[in-house]
Short mmCIF file of C-alpha atoms in Angstrom, two decimals:
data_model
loop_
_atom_site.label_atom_id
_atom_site.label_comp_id
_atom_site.label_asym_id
_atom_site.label_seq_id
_atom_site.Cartn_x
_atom_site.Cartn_y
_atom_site.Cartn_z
CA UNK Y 1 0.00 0.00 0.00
CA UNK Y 2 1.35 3.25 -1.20
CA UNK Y 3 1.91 5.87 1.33
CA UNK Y 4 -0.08 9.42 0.34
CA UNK Y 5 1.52 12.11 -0.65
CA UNK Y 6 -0.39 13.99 2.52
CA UNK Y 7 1.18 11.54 4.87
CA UNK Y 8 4.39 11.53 3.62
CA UNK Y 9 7.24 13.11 6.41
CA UNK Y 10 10.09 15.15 4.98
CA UNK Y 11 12.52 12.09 6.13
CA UNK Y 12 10.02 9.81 2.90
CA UNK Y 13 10.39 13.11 0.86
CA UNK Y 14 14.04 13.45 1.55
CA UNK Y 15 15.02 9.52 0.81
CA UNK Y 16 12.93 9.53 -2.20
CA UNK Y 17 14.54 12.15 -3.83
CA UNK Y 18 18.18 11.03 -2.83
CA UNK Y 19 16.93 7.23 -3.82
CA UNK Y 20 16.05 8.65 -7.26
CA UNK Y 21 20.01 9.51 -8.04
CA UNK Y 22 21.54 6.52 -6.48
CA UNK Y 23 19.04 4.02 -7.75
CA UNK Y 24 20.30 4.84 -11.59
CA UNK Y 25 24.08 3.97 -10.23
CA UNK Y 26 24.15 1.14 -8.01
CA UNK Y 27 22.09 -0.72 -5.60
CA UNK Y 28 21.86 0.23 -2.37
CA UNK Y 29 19.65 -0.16 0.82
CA UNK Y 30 18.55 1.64 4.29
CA UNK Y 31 19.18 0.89 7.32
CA UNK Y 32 18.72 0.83 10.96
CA UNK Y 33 16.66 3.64 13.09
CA UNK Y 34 14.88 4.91 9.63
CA UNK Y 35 13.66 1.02 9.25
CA UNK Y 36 11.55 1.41 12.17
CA UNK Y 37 10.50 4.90 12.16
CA UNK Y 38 9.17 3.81 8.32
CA UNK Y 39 7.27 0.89 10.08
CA UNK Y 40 5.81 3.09 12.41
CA UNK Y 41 8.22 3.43 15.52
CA UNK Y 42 7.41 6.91 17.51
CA UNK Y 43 11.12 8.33 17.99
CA UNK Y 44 12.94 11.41 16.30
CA UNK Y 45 15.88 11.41 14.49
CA UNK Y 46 18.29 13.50 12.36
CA UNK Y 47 19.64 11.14 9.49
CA UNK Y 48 18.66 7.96 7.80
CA UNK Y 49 21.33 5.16 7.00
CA UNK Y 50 22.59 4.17 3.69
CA UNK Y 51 24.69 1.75 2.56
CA UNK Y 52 25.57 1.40 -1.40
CA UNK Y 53 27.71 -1.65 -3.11
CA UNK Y 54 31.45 -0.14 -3.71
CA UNK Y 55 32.05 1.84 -6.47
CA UNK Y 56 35.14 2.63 -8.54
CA UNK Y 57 36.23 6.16 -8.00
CA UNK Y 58 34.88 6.92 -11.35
CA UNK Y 59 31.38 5.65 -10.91
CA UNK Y 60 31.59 7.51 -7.61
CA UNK Y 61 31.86 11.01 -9.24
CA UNK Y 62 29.15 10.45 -11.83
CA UNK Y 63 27.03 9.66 -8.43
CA UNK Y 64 28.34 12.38 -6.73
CA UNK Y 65 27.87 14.84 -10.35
CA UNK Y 66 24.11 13.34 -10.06
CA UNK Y 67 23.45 14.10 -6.50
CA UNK Y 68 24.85 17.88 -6.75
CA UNK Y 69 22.54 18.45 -9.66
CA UNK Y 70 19.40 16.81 -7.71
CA UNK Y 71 20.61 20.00 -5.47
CA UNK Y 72 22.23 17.45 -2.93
CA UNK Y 73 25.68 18.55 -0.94
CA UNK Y 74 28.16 16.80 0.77
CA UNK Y 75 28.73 18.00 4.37
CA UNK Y 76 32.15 16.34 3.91
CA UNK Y 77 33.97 17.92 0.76
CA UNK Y 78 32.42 19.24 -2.52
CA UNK Y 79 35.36 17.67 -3.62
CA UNK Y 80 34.01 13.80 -5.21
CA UNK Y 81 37.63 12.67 -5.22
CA UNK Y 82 38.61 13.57 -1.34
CA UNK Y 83 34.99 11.87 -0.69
CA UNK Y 84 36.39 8.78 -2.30
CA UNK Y 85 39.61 8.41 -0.47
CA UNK Y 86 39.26 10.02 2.31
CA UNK Y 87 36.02 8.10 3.50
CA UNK Y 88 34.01 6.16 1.44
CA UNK Y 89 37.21 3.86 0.49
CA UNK Y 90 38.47 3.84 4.32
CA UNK Y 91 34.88 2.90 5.12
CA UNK Y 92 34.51 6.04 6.91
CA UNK Y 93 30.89 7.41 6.51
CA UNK Y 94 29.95 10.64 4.40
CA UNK Y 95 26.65 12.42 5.10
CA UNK Y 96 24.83 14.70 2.01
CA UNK Y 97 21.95 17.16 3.05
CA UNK Y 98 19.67 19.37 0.54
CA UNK Y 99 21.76 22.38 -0.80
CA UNK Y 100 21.13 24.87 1.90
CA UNK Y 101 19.33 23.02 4.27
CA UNK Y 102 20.65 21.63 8.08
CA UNK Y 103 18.57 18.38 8.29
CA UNK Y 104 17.78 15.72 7.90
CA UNK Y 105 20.75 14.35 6.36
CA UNK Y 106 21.78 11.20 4.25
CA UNK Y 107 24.79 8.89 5.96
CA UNK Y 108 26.16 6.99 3.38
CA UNK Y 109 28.83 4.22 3.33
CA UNK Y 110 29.97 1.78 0.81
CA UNK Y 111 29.39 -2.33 1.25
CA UNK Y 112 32.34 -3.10 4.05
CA UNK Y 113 32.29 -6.76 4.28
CA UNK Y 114 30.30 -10.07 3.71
CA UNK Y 115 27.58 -9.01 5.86
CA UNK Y 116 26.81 -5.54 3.97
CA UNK Y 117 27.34 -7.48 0.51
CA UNK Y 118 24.22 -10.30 2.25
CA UNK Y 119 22.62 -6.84 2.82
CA UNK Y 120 22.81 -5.92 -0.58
CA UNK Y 121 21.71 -9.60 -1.97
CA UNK Y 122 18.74 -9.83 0.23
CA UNK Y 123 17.17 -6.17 0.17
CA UNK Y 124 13.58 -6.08 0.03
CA UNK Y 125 11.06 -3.39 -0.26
CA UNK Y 126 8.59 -3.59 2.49
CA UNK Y 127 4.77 -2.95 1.65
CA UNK Y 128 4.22 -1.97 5.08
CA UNK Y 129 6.01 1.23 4.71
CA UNK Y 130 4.01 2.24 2.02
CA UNK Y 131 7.93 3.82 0.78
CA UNK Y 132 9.00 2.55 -2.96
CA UNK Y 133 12.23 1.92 -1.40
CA UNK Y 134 14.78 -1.16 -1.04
CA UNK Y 135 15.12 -1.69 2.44
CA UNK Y 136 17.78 -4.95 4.37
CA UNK Y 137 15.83 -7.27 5.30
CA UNK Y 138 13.60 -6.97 8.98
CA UNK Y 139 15.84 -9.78 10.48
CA UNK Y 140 19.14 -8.54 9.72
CA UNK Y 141 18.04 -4.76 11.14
CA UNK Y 142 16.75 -6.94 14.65
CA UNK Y 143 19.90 -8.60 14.72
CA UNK Y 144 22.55 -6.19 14.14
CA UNK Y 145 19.93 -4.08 17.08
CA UNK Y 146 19.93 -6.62 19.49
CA UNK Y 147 23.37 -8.01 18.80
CA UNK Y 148 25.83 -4.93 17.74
CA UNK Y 149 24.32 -1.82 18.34
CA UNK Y 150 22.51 -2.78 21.26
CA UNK Y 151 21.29 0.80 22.97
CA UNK Y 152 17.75 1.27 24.85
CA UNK Y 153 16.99 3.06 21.14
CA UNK Y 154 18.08 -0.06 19.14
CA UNK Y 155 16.80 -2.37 21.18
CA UNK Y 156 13.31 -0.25 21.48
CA UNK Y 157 13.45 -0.70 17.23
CA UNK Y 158 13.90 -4.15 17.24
CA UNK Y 159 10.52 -4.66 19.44
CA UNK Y 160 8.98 -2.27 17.76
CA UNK Y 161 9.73 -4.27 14.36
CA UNK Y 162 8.94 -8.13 16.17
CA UNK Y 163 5.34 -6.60 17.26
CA UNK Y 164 4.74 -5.52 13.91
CA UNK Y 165 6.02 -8.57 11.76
CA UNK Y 166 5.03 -11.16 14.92
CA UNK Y 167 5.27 -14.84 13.11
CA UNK Y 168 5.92 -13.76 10.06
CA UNK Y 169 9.71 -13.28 11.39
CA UNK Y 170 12.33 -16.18 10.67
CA UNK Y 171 14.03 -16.64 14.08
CA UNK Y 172 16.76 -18.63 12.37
CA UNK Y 173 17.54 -16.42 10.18
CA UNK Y 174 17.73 -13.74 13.04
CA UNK Y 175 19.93 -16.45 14.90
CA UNK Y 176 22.39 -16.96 12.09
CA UNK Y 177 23.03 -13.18 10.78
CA UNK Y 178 24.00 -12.91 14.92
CA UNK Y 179 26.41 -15.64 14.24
CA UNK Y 180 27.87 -13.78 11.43
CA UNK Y 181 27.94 -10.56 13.38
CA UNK Y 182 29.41 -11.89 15.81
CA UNK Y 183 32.36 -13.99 13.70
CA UNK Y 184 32.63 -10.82 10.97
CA UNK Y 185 32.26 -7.69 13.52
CA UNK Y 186 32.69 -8.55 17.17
CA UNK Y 187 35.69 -11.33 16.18
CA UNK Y 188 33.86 -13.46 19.15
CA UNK M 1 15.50 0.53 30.50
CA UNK M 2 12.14 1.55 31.90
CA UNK M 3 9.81 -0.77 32.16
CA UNK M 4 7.02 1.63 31.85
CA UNK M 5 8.72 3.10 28.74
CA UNK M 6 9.05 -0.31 27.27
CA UNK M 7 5.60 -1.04 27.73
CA UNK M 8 5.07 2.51 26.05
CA UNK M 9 6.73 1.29 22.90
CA UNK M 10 4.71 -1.84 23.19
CA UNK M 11 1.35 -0.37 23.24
CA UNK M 12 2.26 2.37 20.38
CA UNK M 13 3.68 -0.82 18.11
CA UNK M 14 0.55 -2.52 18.58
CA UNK M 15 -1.92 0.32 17.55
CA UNK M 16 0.50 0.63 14.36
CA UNK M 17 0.20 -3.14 13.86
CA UNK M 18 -3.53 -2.80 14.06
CA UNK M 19 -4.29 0.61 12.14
CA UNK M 20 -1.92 0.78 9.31
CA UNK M 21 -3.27 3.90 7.88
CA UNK M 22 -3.98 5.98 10.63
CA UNK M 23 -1.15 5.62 12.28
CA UNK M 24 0.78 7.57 9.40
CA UNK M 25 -0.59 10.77 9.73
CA UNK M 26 -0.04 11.10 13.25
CA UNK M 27 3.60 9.72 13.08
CA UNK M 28 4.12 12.72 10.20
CA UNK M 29 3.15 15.31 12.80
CA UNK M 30 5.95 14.47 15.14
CA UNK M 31 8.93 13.45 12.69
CA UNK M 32 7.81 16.60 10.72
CA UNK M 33 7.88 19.13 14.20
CA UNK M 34 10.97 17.92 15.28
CA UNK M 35 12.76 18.39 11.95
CA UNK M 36 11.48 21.68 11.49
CA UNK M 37 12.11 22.54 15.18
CA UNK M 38 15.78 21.34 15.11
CA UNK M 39 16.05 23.46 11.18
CA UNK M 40 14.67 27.00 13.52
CA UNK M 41 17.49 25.88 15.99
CA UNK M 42 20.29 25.69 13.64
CA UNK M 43 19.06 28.70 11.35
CA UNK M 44 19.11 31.08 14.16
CA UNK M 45 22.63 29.94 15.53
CA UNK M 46 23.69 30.25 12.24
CA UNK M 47 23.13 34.00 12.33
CA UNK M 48 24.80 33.97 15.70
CA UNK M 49 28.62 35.26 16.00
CA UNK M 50 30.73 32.08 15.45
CA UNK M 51 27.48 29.94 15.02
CA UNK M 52 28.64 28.55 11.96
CA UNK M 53 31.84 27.75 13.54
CA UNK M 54 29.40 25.67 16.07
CA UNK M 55 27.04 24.37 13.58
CA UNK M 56 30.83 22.72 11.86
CA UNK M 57 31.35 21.63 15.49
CA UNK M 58 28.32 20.08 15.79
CA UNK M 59 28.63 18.37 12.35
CA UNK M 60 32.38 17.29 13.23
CA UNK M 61 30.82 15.70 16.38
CA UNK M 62 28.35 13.13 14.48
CA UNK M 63 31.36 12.36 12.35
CA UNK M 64 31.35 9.64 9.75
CA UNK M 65 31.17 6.40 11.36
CA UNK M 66 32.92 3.07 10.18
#
């Protein structure tokens, strides 16, 4: 079901907009606290996650080119090329705004590891929402919140999320991404 | 955690779970406010002395995270 364009927040407004760019580059999906709020969760926030597959430094500046026309900015560098090595590449996070605007903003990292590239393979866009938008899936966002991130917020999310998907959640699943989590990020 | 604030987010998932279109239009109200709110905030310390300085601050604070 299609959210209406009279319910739609400025965060929908702002990651449709910045979705239209990336989505004609590479694939990408959103993550964490904007998952929830999408689905419904009653908290505020400032920025909405993003995490794209890793592009050559090339592709990268025709992204970048795209963005600043859409009348995007980088809070980092207007510079595409210090972007590239100086974060994205380090897998250091970059954040883009509207030209001339404070908030919300766009975090945005490249694919990391396994994990982020299972991210990639299983995004899924979630009806729920009512967002044309390809989200990770709803048990890797409870798992890396109740395994990795872990604060009263995350963990608030990933209730939030198992009261609103109920049975319809695959606790294996859930149990092996912690696995993985635990193996790729914690080194446990 | 609070228990009581817990049980908050319980109750508030649960009327989302069971009224998937109303819910929407009162979730916009508050996401929407506290954007705007938080835009007045840095606007008007942005015409302060040095309150772009603090707005870069700010900024530098979030960071970029790995």
């Amino acid at each position: 079901m299609e959210r209406k364009v009279e319910d739609k927040t400025i965060l929908d407004k702002f990651l449709e907009d910045f979705v239209n760019v990336v989505e004609k580059h590479c694939k990408y999906i959103v993550v964490s606290g904007f998952v929830a709020i999408a689905h419904g969760r009653s908290r505020g926030t400032e920025d909405i996650d993003m995490i794209i597959e890793k592009l050559e430094k090339k592709q990268f500046i025709l992204l970048h080119n795209d963005l600043i026309k859409a009348r995007f900015e980088c809070i980092q560098s207007e510079n595409p090329e210090i972007i590239y090595e100086d974060y994205l590449i380090k897998n250091t996070s970059v954040r883009y705004i509207r030209k001339g605007e404070f908030l919300p903003e766009m975090e945005l990292k490249f694919t990391k590891d396994e994990l982020d590239d299972l991210q990639i393979k299983e995004r899924i866009k979630l009806p729920f929402t009512g967002l044309d938008v390809w989200f990770s899936s709803i048990e890797m966002n409870i798992a890396f919140k109740e395994e990795y991130l872990k604060s009263d917020k995350d963990i608030e999310d990933a209730k939030h999320l198992r009261i609103i998907y109920g049975k319809e959640i695959d606790e294996n699943k859930i149990k092996r991404i912690k696995d993985k989590i635990n193996k790729l990020r914690m080194k446990k | 955690m609070r228990e009581e604030h817990m049980q908050q987010v319980k109750r508030w998932a649960l009327y989302v779970k069971e009224h998937p279109e109303e819910w929407k239009q009162k979730l916009k109200k508050f996401i929407d406010a506290q954007i705007i709110i938080a835009r007045r905030a840095y606007a008007k310390l942005a015409k302060t002395e040095q309150g772009r300085e603090k707005i870069r601050i700010i900024r530098q604070m979030k960071g970029g995270t790995k």
